[in-house]
Each structure stands twice: as C-alpha cells, then as structure tokens.
mmCIF file of C-alpha atoms in Angstrom:
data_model
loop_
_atom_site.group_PDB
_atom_site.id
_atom_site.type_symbol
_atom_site.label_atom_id
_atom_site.label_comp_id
_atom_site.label_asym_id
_atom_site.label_seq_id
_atom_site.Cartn_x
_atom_site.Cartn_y
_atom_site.Cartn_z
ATOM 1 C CA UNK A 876 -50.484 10.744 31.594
ATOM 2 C CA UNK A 877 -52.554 9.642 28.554
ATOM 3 C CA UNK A 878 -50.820 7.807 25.587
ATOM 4 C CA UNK A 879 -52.260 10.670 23.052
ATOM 5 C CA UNK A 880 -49.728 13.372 25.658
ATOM 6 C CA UNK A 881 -47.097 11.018 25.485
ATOM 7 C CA UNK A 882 -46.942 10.558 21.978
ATOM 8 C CA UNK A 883 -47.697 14.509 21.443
ATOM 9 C CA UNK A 884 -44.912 15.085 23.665
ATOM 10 C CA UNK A 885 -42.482 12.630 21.822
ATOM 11 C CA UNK A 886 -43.014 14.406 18.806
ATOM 12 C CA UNK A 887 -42.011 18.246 19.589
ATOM 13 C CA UNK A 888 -39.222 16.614 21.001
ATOM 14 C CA UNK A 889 -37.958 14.745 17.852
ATOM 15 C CA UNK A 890 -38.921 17.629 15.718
ATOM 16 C CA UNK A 891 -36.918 20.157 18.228
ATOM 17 C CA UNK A 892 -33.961 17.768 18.081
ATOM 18 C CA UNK A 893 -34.170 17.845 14.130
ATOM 19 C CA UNK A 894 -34.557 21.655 13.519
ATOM 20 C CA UNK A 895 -31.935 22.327 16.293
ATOM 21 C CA UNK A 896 -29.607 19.582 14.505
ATOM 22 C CA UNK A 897 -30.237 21.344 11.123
ATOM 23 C CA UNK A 898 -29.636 24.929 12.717
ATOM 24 C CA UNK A 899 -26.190 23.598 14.520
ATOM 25 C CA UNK A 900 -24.958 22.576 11.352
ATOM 26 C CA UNK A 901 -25.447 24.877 9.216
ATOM 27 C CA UNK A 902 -23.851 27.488 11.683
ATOM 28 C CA UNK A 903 -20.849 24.974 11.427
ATOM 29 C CA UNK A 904 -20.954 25.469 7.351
ATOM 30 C CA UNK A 905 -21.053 29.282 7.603
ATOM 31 C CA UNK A 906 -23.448 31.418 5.644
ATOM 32 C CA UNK A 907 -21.110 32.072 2.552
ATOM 33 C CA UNK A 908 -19.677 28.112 2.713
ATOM 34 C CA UNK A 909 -21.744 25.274 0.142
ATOM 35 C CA UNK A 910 -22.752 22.452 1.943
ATOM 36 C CA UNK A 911 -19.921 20.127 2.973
ATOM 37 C CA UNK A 912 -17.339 22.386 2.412
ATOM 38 C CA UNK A 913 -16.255 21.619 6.019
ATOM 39 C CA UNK A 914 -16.124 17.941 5.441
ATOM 40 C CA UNK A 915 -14.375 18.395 2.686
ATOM 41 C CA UNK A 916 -11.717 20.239 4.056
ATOM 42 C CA UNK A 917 -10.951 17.889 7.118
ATOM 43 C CA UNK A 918 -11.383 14.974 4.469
ATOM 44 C CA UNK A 919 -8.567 15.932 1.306
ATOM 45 C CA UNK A 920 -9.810 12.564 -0.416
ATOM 46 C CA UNK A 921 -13.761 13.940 -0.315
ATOM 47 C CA UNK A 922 -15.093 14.886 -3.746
ATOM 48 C CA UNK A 923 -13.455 17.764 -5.282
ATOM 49 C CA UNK A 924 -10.916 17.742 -2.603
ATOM 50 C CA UNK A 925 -7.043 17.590 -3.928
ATOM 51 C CA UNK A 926 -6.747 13.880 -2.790
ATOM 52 C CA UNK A 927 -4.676 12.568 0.476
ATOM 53 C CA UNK A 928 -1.377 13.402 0.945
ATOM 54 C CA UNK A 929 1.418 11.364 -0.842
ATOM 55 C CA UNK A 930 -1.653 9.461 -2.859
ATOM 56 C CA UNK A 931 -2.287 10.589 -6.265
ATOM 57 C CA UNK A 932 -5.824 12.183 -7.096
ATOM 58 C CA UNK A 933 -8.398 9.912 -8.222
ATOM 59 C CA UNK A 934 -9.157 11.548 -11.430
ATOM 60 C CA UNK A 935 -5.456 11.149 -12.581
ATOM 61 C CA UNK A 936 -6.106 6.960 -11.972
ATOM 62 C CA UNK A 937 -9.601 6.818 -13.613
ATOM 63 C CA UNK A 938 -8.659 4.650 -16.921
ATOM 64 C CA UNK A 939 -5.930 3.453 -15.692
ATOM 65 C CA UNK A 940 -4.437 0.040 -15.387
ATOM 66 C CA UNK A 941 -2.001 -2.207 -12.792
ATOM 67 C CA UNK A 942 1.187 -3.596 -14.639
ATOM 68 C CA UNK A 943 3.128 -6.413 -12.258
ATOM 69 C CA UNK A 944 6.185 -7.320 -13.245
ATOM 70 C CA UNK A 945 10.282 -7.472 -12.912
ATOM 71 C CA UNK A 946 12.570 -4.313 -13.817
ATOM 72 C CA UNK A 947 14.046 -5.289 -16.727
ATOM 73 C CA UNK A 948 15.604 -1.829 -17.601
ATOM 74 C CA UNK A 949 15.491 1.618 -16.020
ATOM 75 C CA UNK A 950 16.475 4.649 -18.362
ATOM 76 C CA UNK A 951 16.009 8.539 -18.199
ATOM 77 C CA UNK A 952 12.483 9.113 -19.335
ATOM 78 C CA UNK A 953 11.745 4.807 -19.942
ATOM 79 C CA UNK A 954 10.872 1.918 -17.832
ATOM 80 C CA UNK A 955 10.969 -1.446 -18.944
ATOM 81 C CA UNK A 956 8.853 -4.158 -17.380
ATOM 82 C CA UNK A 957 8.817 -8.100 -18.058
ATOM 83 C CA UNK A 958 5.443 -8.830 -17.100
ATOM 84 C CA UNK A 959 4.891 -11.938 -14.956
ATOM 85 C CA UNK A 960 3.234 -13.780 -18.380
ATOM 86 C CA UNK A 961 7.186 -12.877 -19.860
ATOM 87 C CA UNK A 962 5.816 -10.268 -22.094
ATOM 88 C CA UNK A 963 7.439 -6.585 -21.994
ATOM 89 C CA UNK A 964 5.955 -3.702 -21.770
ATOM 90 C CA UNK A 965 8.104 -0.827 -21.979
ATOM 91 C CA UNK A 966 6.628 2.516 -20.109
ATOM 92 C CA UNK A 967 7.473 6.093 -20.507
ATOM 93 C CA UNK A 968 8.710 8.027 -17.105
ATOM 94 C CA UNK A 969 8.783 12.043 -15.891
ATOM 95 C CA UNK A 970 9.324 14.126 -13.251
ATOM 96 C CA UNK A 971 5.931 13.480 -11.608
ATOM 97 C CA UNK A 972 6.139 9.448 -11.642
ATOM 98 C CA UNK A 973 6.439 8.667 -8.057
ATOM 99 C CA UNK A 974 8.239 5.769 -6.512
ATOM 100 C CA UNK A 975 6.635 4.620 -3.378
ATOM 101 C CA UNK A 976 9.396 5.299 -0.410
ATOM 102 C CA UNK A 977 12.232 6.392 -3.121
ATOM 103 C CA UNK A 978 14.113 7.395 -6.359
ATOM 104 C CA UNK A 979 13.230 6.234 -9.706
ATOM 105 C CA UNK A 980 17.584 5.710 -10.627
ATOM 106 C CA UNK A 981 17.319 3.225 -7.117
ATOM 107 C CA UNK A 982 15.029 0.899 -8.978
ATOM 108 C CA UNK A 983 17.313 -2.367 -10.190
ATOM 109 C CA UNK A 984 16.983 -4.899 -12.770
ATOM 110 C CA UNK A 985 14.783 -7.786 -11.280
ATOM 111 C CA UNK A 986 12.787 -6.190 -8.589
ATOM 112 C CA UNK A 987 9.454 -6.784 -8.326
ATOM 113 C CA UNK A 988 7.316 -3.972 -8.721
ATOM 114 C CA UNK A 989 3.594 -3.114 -9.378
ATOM 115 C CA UNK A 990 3.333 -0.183 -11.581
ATOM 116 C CA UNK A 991 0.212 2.421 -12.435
ATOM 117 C CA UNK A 992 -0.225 2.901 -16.207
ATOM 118 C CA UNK A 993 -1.985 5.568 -18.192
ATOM 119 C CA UNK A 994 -1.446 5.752 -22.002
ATOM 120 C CA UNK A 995 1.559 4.009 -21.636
ATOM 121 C CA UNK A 996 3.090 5.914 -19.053
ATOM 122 C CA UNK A 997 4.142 5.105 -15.857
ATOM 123 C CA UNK A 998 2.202 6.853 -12.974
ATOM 124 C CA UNK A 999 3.342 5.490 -9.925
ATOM 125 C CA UNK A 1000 5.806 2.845 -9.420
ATOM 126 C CA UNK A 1001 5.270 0.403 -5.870
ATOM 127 C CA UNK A 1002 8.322 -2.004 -5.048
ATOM 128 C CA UNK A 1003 6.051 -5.270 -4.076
ATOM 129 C CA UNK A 1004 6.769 -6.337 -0.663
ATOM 130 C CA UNK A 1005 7.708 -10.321 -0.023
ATOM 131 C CA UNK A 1006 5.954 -11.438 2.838
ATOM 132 C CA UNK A 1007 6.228 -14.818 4.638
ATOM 133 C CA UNK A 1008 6.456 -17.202 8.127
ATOM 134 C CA UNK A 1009 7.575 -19.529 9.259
ATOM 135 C CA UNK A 1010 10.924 -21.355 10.751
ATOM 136 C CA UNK A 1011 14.178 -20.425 10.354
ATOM 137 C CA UNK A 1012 16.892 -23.029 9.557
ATOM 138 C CA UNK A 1013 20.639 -23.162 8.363
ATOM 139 C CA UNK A 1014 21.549 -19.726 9.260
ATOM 140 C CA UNK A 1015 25.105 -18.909 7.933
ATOM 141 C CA UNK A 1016 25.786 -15.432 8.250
ATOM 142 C CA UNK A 1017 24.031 -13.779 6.274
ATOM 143 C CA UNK A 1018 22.120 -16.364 4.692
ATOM 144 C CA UNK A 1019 19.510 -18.769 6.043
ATOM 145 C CA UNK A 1020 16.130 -20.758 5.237
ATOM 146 C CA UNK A 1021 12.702 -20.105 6.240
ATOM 147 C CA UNK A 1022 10.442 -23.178 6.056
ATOM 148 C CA UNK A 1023 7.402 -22.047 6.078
ATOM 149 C CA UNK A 1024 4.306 -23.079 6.957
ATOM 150 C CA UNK A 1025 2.847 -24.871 3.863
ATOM 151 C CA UNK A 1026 6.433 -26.257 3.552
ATOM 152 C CA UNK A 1027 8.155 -24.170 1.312
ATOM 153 C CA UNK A 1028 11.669 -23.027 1.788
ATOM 154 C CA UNK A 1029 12.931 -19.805 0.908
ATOM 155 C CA UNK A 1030 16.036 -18.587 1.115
ATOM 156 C CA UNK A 1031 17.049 -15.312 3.072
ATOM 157 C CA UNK A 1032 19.303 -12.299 2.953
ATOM 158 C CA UNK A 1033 19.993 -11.573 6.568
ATOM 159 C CA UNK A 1034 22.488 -8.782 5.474
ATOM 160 C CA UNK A 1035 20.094 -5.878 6.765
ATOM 161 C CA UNK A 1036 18.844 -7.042 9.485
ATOM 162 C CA UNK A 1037 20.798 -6.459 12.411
ATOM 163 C CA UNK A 1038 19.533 -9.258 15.275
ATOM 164 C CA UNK A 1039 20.013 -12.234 13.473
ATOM 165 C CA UNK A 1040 17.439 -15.295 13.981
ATOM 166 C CA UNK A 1041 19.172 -18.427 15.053
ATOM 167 C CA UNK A 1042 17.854 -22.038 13.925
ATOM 168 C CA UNK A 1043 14.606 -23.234 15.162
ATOM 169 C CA UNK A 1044 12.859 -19.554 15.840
ATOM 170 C CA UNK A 1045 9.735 -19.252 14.392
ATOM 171 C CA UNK A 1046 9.582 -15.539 12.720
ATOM 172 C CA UNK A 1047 7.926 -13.871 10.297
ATOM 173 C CA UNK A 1048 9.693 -11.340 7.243
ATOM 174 C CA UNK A 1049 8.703 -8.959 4.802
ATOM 175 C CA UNK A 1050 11.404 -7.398 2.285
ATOM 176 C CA UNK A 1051 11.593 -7.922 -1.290
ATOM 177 C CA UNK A 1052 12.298 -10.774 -3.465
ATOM 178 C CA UNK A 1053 16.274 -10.107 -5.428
ATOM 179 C CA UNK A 1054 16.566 -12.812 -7.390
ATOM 180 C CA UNK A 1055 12.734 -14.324 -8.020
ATOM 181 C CA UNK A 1056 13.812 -16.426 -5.034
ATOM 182 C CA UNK A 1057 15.527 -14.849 -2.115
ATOM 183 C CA UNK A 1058 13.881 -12.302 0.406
ATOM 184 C CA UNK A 1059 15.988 -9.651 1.225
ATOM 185 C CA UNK A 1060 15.081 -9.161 4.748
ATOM 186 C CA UNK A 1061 14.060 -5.670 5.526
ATOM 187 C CA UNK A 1062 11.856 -6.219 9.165
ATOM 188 C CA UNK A 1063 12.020 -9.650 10.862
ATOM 189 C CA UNK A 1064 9.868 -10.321 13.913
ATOM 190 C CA UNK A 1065 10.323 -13.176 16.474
ATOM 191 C CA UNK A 1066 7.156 -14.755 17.017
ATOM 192 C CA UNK A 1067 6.300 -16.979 20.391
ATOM 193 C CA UNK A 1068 6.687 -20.672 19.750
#
C-alpha cells in the first residue's frame, strides 16, 4: 500500500467518524430541542439551569459578599453578627434565608458562622465547622484535651459523642467551637498510632 492510499484512507475515516459524531448527537438533542438542552437538564447548575439542589442559584449570589463572624443576636426578621475584626453588622432575615443543616431560631449567641450577604440581608447562613488532630489527654467525662499537632491544646466537649477517646489516642474532630475555645465534638475518628 502506498503512503498517498494510506493517508487517503485515514482521512474518509476521520471525516466519517466526525459527520457520524455530529449526526449521533444531534439525534440525542431532538429536532425541536436547542443545543445543550440535554446537558443542561442532567446538569441543574449548567447555564440557565435552576441551580443544584439545596444550593442557591448563582444569579441570586452575583454581588454578593461573605460575612464571618459570632451570633451575637438572633431575632424574627434580624441577625446580628460581631465580625471577627469586633465590628457588628446587623443583617435582615426571611422566609427564604437558609441555614445550612437547620432552623434559623437553633442558631445561639456565640456560634461561629459564615453568612451570605446581599444588600444587607442575610442569604444563607453556614455554622463553620471546627476541625482539628491530634492527641487526646485528661479525659474527664465529658471533657478532655486535644494536643494537637503544632502543640496547641484545645479543650473538648465529649457530651455528644458516644465512644469516648481515652488518654493517649491519637484522633481527629470536627464540631463547632461554643465558647471561642472549646470544640463541641460532633464526629471523632480514631486514627492508627
């Protein structure tokens, strides 16, 4: 076989590979379907689309800003935030601010929380999660230390965890911080020493 055949022959076959390609999907689309109306369907956060499920759309973020901060206050139709540079910023709230994984009335004074702002009023509302490792010591209870690995200790609320750690296992915890301080343990995990 000559190189000139071989290359003629590689040829139809790309272009019979494209045109097929380009037939295929645009049986997939459907004659009365725009282009990527299919992808946009099996993909809710595609252009256009109404967003992903439990997210917010992102036209309703555009402008927006993050607030982090500590609960100061939580009224009907107000939240009020210090912000971690001890200013306040004090946010309106409705019936379509979400709370990630709860209630607006469950938030308490001094939680953490990162909040989603648009002309001043609160969009969503995220409880920020403490995360850490290390080892435990001076369990009591309840109550214990972590030291963790840059040598920091933190206190612990054990009271929702229901396999307590014992002194010397090395773990790792995520909750959220009560008091600017403790972690209220929500998930603990033993890791291998």
């Amino acid at each position: 076989m000559s190189k000139k055949s071989a290359w003629a022959g590689a040829i139809v076959a790309a272009v019979g590979l494209t045109v097929g390609g380009i037939a295929v999907a645009t049986a997939a689309e459907g004659p009365d379907r725009p282009p990527n109306a299919a992808f946009a369907e099996r993909h809710l956060g595609a252009p256009g689309g109404p967003g992903k499920p439990g997210r917010p759309d992102k036209t309703k973020l555009k402008d927006s800003t993050l607030v982090v901060g500590r609960v100061k206050s939580v009224e009907t139709g107000k939240l009020t935030i210090t912000k971690d540079d001890g200013s306040e910023v004090s946010l309106t709230t409705d019936g379509s601010t979400k709370l990630r994984g709860g209630d607006l009335a469950g938030l308490k004074a001094d939680q953490r929380v990162t909040v989603r702002v648009k002309d001043g009023k609160a969009l969503n509302v995220a409880l920020a999660k403490a995360q850490a490792r290390g080892t435990v010591k001076d369990v009591n209870g309840d109550n214990a230390t972590l030291i963790q690995v840059d040598g920091l200790q933190t206190p612990l609320d054990l009271s929702s965890v229901t396999e307590k750690p014992k002194n010397g296992d090395l773990v790792t915890v995520s909750g959220s911080v009560t008091d600017g301080r403790t972690i209220k343990v929500e998930q603990l995990r033993q890791l291998p020493k």
